[in-house]
PDB file of C-alpha atoms and ligand atoms in Angstrom:
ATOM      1  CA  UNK A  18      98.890  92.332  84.704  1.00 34.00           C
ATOM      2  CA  UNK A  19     100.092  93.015  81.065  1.00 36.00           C
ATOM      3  CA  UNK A  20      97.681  94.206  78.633  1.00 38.00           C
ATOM      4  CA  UNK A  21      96.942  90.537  77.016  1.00 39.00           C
ATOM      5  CA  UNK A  22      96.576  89.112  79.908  1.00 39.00           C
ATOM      6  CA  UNK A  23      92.963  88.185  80.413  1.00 43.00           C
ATOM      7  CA  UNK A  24      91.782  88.630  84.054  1.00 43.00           C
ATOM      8  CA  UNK A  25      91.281  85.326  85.095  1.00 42.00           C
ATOM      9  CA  UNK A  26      87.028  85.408  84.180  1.00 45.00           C
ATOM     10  CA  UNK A  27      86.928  82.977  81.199  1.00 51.00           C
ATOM     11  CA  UNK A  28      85.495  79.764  82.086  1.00 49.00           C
ATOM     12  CA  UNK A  29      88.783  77.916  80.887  1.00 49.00           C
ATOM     13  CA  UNK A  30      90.271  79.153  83.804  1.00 51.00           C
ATOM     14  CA  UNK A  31      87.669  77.291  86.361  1.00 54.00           C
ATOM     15  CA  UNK A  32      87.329  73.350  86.253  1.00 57.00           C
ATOM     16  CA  UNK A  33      84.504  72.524  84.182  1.00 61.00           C
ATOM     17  CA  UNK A  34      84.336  69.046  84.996  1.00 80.00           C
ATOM     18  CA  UNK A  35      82.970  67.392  81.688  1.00 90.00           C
ATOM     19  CA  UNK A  36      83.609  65.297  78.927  1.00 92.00           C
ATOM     20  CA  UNK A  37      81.479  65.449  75.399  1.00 92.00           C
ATOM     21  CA  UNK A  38      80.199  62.203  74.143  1.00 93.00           C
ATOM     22  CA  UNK A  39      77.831  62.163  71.558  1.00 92.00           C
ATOM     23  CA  UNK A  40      76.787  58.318  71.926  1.00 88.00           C
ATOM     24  CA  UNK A  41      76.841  56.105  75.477  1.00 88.00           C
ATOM     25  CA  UNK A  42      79.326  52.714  75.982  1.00 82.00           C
ATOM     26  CA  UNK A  43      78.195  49.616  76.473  1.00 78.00           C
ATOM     27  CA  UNK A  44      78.236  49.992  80.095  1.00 77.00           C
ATOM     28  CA  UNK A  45      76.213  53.073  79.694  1.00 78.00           C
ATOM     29  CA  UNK A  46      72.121  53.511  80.817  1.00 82.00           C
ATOM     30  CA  UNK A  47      70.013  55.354  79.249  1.00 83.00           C
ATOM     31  CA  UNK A  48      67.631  55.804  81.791  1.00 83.00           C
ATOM     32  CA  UNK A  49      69.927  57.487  84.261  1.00 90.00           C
ATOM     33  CA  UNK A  50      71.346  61.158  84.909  1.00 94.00           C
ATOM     34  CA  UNK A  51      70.496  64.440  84.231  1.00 95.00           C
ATOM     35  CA  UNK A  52      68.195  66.093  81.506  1.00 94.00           C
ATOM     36  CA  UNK A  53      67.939  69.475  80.143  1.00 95.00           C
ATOM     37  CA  UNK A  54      64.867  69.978  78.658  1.00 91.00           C
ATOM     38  CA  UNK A  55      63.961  72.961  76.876  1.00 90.00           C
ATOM     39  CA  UNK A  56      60.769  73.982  74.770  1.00 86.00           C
ATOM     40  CA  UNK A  57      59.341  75.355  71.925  1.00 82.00           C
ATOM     41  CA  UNK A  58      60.502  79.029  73.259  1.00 83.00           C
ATOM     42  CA  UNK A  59      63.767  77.392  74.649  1.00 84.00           C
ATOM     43  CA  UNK A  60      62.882  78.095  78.131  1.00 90.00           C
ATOM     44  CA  UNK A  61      64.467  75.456  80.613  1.00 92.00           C
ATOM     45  CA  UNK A  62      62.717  73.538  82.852  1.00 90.00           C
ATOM     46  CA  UNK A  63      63.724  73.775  86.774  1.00 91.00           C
ATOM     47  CA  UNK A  64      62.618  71.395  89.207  1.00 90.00           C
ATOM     48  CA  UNK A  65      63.021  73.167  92.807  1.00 91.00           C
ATOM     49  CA  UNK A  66      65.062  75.639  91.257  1.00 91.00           C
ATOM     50  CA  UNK A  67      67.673  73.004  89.447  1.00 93.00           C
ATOM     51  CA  UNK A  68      68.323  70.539  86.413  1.00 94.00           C
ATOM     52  CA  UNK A  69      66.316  67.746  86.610  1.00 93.00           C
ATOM     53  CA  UNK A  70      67.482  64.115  86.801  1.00 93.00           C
ATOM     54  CA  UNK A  71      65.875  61.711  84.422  1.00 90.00           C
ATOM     55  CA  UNK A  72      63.859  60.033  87.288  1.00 86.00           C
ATOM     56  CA  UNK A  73      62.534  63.146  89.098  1.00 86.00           C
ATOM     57  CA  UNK A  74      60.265  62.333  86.055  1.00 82.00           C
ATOM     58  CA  UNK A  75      56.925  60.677  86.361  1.00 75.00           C
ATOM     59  CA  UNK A  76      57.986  58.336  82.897  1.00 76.00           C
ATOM     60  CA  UNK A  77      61.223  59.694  81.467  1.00 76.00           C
ATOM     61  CA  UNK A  78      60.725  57.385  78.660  1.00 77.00           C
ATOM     62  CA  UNK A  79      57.850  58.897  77.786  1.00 77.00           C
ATOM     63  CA  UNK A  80      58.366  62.686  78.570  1.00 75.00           C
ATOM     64  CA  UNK A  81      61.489  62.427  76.691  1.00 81.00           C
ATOM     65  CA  UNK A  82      62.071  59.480  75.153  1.00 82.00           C
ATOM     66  CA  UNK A  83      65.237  58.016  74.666  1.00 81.00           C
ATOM     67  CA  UNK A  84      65.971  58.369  70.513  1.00 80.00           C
ATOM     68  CA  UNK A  85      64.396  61.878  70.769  1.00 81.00           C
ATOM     69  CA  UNK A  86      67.645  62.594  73.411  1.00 89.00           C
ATOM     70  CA  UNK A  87      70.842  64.294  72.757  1.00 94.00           C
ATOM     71  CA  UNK A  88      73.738  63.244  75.245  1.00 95.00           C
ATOM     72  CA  UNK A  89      75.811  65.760  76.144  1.00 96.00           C
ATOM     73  CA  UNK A  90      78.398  64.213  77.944  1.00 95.00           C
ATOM     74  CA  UNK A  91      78.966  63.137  81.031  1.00 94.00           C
ATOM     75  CA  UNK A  92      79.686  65.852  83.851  1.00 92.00           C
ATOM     76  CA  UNK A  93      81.187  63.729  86.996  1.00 88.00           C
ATOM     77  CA  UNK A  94      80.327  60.661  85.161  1.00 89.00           C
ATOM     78  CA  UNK A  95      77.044  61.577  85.151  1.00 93.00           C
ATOM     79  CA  UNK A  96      74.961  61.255  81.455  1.00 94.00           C
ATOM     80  CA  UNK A  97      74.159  64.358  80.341  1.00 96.00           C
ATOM     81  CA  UNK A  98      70.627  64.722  78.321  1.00 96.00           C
ATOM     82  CA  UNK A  99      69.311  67.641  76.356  1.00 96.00           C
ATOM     83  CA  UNK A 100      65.910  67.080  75.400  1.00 93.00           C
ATOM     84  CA  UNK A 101      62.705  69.174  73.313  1.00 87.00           C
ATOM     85  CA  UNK A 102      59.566  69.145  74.501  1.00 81.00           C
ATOM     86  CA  UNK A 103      57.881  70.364  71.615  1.00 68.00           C
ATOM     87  CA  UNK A 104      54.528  71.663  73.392  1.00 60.00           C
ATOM     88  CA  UNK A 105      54.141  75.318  73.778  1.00 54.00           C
ATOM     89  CA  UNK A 106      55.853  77.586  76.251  1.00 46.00           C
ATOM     90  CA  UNK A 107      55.856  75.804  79.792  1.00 53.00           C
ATOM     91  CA  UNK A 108      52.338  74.335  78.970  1.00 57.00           C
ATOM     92  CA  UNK A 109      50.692  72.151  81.547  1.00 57.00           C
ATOM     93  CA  UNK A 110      51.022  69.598  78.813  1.00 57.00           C
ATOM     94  CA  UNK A 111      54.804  70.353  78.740  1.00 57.00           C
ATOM     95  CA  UNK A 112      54.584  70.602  83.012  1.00 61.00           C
ATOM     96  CA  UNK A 113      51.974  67.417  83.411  1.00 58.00           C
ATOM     97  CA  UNK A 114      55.282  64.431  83.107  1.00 61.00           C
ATOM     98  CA  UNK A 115      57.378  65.592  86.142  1.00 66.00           C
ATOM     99  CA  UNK A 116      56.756  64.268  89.686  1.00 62.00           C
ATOM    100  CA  UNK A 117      55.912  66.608  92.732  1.00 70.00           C
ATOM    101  CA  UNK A 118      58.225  69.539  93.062  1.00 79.00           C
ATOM    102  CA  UNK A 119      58.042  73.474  92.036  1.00 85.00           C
ATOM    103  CA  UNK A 120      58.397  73.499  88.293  1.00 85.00           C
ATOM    104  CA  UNK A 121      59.363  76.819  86.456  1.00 86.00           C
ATOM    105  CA  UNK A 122      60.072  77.445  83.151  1.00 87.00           C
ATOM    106  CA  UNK A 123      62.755  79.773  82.694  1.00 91.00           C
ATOM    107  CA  UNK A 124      64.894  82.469  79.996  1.00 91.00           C
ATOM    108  CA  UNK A 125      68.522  81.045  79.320  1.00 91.00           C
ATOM    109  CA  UNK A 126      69.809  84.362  79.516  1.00 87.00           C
ATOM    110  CA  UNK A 127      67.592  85.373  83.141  1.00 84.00           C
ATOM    111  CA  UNK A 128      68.781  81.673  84.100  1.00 86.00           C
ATOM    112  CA  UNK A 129      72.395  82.979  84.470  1.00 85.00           C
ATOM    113  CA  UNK A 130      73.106  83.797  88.010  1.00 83.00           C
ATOM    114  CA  UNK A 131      69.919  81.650  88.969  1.00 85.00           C
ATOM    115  CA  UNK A 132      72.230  77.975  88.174  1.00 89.00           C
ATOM    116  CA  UNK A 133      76.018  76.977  88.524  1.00 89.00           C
ATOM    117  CA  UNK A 134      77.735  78.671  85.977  1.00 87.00           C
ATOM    118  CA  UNK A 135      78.350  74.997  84.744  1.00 89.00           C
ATOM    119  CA  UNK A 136      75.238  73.879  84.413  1.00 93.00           C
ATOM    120  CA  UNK A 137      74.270  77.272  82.396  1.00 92.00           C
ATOM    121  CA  UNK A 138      77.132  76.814  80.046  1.00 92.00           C
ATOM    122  CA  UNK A 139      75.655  72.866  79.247  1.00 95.00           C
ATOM    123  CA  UNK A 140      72.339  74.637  79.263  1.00 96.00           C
ATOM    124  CA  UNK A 141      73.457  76.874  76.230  1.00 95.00           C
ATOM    125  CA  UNK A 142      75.348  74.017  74.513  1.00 95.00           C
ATOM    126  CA  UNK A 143      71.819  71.912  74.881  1.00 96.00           C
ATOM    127  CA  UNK A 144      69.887  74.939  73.851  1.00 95.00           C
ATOM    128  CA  UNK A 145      72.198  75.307  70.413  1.00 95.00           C
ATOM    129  CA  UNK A 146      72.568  71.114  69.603  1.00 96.00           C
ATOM    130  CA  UNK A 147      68.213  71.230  70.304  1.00 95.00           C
ATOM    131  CA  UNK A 148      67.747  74.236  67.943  1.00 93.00           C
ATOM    132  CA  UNK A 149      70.269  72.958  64.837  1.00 95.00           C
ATOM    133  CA  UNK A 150      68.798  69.316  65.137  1.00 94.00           C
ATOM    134  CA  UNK A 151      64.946  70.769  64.929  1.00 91.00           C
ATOM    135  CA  UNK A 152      66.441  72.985  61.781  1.00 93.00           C
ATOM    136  CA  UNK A 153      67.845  70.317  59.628  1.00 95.00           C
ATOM    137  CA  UNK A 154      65.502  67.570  59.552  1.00 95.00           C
ATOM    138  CA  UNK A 155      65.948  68.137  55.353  1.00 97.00           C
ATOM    139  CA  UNK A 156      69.099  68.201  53.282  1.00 97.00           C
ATOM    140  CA  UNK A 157      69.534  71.855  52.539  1.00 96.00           C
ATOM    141  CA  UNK A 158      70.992  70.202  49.145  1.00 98.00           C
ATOM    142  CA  UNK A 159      67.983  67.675  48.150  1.00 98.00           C
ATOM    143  CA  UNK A 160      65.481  68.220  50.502  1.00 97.00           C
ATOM    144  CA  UNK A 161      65.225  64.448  51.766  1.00 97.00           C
ATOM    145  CA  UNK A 162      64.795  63.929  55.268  1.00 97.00           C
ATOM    146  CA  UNK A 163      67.986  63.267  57.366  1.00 97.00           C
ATOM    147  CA  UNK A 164      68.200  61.210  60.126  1.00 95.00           C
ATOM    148  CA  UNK A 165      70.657  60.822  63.068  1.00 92.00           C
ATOM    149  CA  UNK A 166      74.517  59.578  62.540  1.00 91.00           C
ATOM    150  CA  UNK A 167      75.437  57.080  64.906  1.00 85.00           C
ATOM    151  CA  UNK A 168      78.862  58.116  66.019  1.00 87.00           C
ATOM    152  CA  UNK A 169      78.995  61.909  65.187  1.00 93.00           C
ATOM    153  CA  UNK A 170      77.107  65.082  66.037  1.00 95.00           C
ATOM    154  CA  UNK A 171      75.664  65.009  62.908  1.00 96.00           C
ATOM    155  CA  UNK A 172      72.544  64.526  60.365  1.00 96.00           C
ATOM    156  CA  UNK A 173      73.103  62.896  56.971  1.00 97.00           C
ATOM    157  CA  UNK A 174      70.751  63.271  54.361  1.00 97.00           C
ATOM    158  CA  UNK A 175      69.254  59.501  53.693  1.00 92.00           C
ATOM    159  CA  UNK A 176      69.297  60.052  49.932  1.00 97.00           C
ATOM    160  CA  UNK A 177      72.738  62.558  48.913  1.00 98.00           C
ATOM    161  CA  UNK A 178      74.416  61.711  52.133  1.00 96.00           C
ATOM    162  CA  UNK A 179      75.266  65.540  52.848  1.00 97.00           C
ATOM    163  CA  UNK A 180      76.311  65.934  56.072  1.00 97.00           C
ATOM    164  CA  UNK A 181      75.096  68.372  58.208  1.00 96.00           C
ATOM    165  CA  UNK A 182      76.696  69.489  61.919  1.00 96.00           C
ATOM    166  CA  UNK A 183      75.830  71.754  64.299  1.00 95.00           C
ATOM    167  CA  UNK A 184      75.885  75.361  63.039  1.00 91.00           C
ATOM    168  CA  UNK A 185      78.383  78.002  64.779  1.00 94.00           C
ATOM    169  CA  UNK A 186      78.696  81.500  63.461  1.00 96.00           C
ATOM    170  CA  UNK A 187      81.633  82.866  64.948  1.00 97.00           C
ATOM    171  CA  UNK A 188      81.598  86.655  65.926  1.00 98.00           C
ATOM    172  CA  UNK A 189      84.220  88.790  67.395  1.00 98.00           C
ATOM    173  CA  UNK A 190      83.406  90.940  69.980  1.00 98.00           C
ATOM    174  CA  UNK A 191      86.224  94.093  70.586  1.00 98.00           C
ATOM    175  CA  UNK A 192      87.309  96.533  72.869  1.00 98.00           C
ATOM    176  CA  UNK A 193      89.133  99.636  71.158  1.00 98.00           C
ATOM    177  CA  UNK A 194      91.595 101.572  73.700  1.00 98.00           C
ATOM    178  CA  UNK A 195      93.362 104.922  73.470  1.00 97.00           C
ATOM    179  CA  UNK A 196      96.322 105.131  74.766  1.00 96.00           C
ATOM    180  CA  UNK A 197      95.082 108.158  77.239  1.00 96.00           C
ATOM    181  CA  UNK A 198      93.452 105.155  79.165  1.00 95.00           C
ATOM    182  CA  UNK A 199      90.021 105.334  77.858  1.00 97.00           C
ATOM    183  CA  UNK A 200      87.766 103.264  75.497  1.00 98.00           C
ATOM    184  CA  UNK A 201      85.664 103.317  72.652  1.00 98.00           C
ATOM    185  CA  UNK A 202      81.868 101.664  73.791  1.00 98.00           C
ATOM    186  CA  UNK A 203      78.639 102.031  71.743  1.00 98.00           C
ATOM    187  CA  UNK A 204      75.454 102.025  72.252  1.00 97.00           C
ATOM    188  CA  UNK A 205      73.913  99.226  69.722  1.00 95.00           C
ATOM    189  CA  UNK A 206      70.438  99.791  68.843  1.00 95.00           C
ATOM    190  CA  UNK A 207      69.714  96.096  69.693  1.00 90.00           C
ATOM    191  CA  UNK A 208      69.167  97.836  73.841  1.00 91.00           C
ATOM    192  CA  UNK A 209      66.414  99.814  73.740  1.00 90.00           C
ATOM    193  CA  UNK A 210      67.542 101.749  76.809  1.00 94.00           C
ATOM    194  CA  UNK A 211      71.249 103.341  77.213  1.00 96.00           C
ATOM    195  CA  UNK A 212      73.358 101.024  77.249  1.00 96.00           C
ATOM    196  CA  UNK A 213      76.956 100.864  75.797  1.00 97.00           C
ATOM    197  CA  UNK A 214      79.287  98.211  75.150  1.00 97.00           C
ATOM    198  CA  UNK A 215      82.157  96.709  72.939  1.00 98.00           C
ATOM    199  CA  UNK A 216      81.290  96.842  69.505  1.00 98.00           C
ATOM    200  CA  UNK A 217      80.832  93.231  68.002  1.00 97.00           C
ATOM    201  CA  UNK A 218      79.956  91.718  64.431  1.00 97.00           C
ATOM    202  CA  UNK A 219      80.100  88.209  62.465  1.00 97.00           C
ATOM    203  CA  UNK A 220      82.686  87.163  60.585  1.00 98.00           C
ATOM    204  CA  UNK A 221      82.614  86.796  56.936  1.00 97.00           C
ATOM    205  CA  UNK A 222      82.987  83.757  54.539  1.00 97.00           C
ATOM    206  CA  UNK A 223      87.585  84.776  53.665  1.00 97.00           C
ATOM    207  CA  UNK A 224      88.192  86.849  56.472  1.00 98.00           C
ATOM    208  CA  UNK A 225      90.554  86.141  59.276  1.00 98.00           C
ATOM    209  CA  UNK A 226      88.919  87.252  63.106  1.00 98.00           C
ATOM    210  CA  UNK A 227      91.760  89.963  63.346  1.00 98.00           C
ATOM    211  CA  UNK A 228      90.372  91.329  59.795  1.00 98.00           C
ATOM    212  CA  UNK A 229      86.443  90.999  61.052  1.00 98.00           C
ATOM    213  CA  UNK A 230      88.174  93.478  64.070  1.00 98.00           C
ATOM    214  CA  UNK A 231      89.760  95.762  61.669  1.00 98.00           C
ATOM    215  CA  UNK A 232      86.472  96.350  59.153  1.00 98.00           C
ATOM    216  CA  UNK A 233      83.690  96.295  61.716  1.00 98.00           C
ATOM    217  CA  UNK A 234      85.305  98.949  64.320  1.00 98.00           C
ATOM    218  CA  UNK A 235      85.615 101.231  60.750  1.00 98.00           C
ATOM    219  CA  UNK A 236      82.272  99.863  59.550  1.00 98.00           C
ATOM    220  CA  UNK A 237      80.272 100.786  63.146  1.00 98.00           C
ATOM    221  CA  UNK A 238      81.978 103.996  63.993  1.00 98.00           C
ATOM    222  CA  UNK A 239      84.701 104.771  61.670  1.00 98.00           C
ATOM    223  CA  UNK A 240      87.864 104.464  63.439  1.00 98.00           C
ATOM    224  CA  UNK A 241      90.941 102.928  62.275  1.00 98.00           C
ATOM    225  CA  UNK A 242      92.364 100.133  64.557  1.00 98.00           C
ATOM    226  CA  UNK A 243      95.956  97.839  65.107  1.00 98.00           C
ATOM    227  CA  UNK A 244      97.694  95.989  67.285  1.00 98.00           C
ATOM    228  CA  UNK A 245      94.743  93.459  67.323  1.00 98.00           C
ATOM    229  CA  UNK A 246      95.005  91.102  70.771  1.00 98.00           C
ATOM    230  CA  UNK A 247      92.927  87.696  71.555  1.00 98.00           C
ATOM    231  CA  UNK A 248      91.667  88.489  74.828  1.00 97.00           C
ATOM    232  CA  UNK A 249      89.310  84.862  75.273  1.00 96.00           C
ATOM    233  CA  UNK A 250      86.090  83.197  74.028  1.00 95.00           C
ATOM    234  CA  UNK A 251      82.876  82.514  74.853  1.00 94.00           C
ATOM    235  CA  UNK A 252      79.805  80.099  73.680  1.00 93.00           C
ATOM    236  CA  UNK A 253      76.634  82.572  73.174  1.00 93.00           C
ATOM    237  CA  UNK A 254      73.794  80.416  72.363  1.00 92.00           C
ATOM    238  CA  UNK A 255      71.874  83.047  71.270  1.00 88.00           C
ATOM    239  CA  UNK A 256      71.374  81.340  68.964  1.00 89.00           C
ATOM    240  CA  UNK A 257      74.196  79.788  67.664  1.00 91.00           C
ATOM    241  CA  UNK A 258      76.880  82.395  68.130  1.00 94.00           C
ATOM    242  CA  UNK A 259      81.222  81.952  69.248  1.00 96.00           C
ATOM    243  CA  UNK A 260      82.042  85.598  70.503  1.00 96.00           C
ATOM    244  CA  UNK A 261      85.964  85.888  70.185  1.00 98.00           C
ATOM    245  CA  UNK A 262      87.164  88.499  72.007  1.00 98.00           C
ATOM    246  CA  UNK A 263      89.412  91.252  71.276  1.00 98.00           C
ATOM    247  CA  UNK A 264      91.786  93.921  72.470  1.00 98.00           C
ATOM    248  CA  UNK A 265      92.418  96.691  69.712  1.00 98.00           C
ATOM    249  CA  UNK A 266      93.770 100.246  69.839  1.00 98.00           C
ATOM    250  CA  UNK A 267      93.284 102.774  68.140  1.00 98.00           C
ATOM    251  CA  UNK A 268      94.936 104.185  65.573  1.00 98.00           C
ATOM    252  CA  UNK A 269      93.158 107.142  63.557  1.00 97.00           C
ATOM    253  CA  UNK A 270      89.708 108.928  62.904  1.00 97.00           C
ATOM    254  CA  UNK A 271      86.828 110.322  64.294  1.00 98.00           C
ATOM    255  CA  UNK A 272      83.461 109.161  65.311  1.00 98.00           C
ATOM    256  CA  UNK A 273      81.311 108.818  62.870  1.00 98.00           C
ATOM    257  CA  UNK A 274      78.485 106.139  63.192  1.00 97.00           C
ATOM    258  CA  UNK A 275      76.558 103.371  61.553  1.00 96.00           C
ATOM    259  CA  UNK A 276      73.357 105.203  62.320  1.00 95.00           C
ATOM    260  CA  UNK A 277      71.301 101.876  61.376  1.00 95.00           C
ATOM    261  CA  UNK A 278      73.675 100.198  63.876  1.00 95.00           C
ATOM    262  CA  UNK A 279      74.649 102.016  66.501  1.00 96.00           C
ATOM    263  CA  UNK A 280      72.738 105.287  68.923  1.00 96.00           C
ATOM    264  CA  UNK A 281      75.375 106.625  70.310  1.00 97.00           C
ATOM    265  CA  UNK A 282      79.523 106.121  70.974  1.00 98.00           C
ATOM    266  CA  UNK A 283      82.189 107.572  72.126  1.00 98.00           C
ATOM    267  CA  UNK A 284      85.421 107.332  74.695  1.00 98.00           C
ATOM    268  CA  UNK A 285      84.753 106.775  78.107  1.00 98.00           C
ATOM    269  CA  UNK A 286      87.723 106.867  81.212  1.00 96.00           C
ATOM    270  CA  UNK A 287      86.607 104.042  83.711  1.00 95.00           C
ATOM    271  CA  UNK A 288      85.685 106.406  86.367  1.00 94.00           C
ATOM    272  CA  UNK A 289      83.326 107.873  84.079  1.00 94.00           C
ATOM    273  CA  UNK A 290      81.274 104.705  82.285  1.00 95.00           C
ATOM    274  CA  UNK A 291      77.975 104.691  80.982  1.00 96.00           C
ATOM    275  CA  UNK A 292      75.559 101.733  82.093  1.00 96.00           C
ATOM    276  CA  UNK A 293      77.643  99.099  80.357  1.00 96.00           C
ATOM    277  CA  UNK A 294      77.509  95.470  81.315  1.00 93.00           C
ATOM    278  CA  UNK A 295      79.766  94.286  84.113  1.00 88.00           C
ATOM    279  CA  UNK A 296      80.070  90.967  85.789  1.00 83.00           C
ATOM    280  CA  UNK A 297      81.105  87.916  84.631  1.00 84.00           C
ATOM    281  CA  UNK A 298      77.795  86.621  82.398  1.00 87.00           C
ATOM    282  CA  UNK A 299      79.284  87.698  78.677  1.00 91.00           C
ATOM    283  CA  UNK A 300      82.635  88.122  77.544  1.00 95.00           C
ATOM    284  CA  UNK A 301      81.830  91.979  76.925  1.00 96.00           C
ATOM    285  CA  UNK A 302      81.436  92.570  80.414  1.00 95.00           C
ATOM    286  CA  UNK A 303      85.018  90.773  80.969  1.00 95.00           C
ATOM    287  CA  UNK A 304      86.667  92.783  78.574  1.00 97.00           C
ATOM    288  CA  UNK A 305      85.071  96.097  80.124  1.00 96.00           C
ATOM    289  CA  UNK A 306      86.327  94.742  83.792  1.00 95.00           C
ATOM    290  CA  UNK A 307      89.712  93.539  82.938  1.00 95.00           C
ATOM    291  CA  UNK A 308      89.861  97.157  81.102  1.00 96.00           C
ATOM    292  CA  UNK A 309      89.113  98.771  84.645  1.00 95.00           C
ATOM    293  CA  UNK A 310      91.437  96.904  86.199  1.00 94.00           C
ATOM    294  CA  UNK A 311      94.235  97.713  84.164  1.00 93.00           C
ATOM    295  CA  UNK A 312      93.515 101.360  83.915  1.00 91.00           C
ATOM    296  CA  UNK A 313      90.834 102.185  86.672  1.00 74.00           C
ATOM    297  CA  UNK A 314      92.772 103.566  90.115  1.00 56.00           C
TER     298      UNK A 314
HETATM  299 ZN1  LIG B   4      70.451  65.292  50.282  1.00 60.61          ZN
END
C-alpha cells in the first residue's frame, strides 16, 4: 500500500445507497418512510433499537408534521425525514406520539456502533440540517424572519432576500510522520483523560486546507511540516464540522506546545501507542490505523 493510499475505511469506499433531495415529486407521499427525529439535546429517537418509519407513529402528522420536516433523500427509494421535536430531552411528552415498542433516546456519537453505519451517517446529516434550520429563523443581515425555499436547502430572508444554507466549517484533521516510522499524536485538552490523537484545527477565511496543515501543526506543537497528502474526509456533525484529513511529515523542530491547547505530545512507534482512538468511527482513528498498517510489523 503506498503512503497516500487510504486503507479502504472511508465511507466512499462502501455503497451508501442514497440520493439527496431536498423536495418530493409529484409521485411522492409524504406520509410514508423513515423519520429521524431528534430533540432539543439532539438525542435520536430508537424504536426497538432502530429508525423509525413514519407510521410506527401513533399520528405522524401530528408528532411531526409534514412542513416542520426536512427530507433527506431517499435511501432505497425510501423518503428520508429528519424531524425536531422541540420538547425537552426524551420527555414523555416527546415519547407520548409513538405506538407500542421500546423507545430510547440516544447520544449521536454513543449511537455509532449501536445503528448501520448508514443510517448514523443520515443521522449526523439530519442532526446538522435540524440544528442550522432552528439557528436561522432571522436574517443575520436584517433580522426579518426567513422562511423555507422551495427548491433549495435554504432560508431566504422574506424582506432582504439573503440567503442562508446550511453552515459547514471545514477542519483538517493531520497525522505528522517521521521518517523513523513513528508519529506525532497529542493529547488535546478537549479529553479529560489520556488520550492522544492527530492534531486537528479549522480553517481560516484565505487559507488553502494544505496551509491550515502547515500553521496549526506549528501553532499546536511547533513543528515544521511538508509534503502535505489528502488522506479522505469525513462529515462530523458535531456540530457542523467537515474533517479533511491529512498525511504530513515532518520536517524540523522540537516539541514545544500550545499549553492552552494541548497536555501532552510527542512521537510514538505503533508498537508503543498511547490510548488513541482506533476503529473505524472518526477519520482520526483511520489515519492512526492505516499508519499501523503501513509501518506496524
Ligand atoms: Zn434580511
Amino acid at each position: 500500500m503506498s503512503p497516500t493510499q487510504p486503507s479502504g475505511l472511508q465511507p466512499e469506499d462502501r455503497p451508501v445507497p442514497f440520493e439527496p433531495a431536498v423536495a418530493l415529486d409529484d409521485t411522492g407521499s409524504n406520509d410514508s418512510g423513515r423519520v429521524f427525529v431528534l430533540d432539543a439535546q439532539h438525542q435520536l429517537l430508537l424504536l426497538d433499537g432502530r429508525v423509525p418509519h413514519l407510521d410506527d407513529l401513533d399520528d405522524p402528522n401530528e408528532a411531526v408534521p409534514f412542513e416542520d420536516r426536512h427530507l433527506l433523500g431517499f435511501s432505497q427509494g425510501v423518503a428520508q425525514w429528519a424531524a425536531h421535536v422541540p420538547s425537552e430531552a426524551g420527555g414523555d411528552e416527546a415519547t407520548a406520539f409513538v405506538a407500542d415498542g421500546n423507545v430510547e433516546w440516544v447520544n449521536l456519537r454513543a449511537a455509532f456502533g449501536a445503528l448501520p453505519e448508514h443510517d448514523w451517517v443520515l443521522a449526523g446529516r439530519a442532526s446538522q440540517i435540524l440544528r442550522w434550520d432552528a439557528e436561522h429563523r432571522f436574517c443575520g443581515r436584517c433580522g426579518s424572519a426567513t422562511s423555507h425555499h422551495a427548491n433549495d436547502r435554504a432560508r431566504k430572508c422574506e424582506r432582504c432576500r439573503l440567503m442562508a444554507f446550511p453552515r459547514l466549517n471545514p477542519a483538517v484533521i493531520m497525522l505528522v510522520e517521521r521518517s523513523d516510522g513513528h508519529a506525532l499524536l497529542a493529547w488535546g485538552r478537549q479529553f479529560p483523560q489520556r488520550f492522544y490523537s492527530a492534531l486537528a484545527g479549522f480553517v481560516e477565511p484565505g487559507e488553502s486546507l494544505e496551509q491550515t496543515v502547515v500553521r496549526e501543526v506549528k501553532e499546536e506543537v511547533g513543528v515544521d511540516v511538508g509534503n502535505v497528502r489528502y488522506f479522505g474526509s469525513q462529515p462530523w456533525p458535531f456540530p457542523h464540522s467537515l474533517m479533511v484529513g491529512f498525511q504530513a511529515d515532518y520536517l524540523d523542530g522540537n516539541i514545544v506546545l500550545q499549553e492552552e491547547e494541548i497536555c501532552d505530545a510527542g512521537w510514538f512507534a505503533p508498537d508503543r501507542l498511547p490510548p488513541v482512538p482506533r476503529g473505524k468511527m472518526s477519520i482520526a482513528g483511520w489515519l492512526i490505523e492505516d499508519w499501523i498498517q503501513r509501518t506496524g510489523s
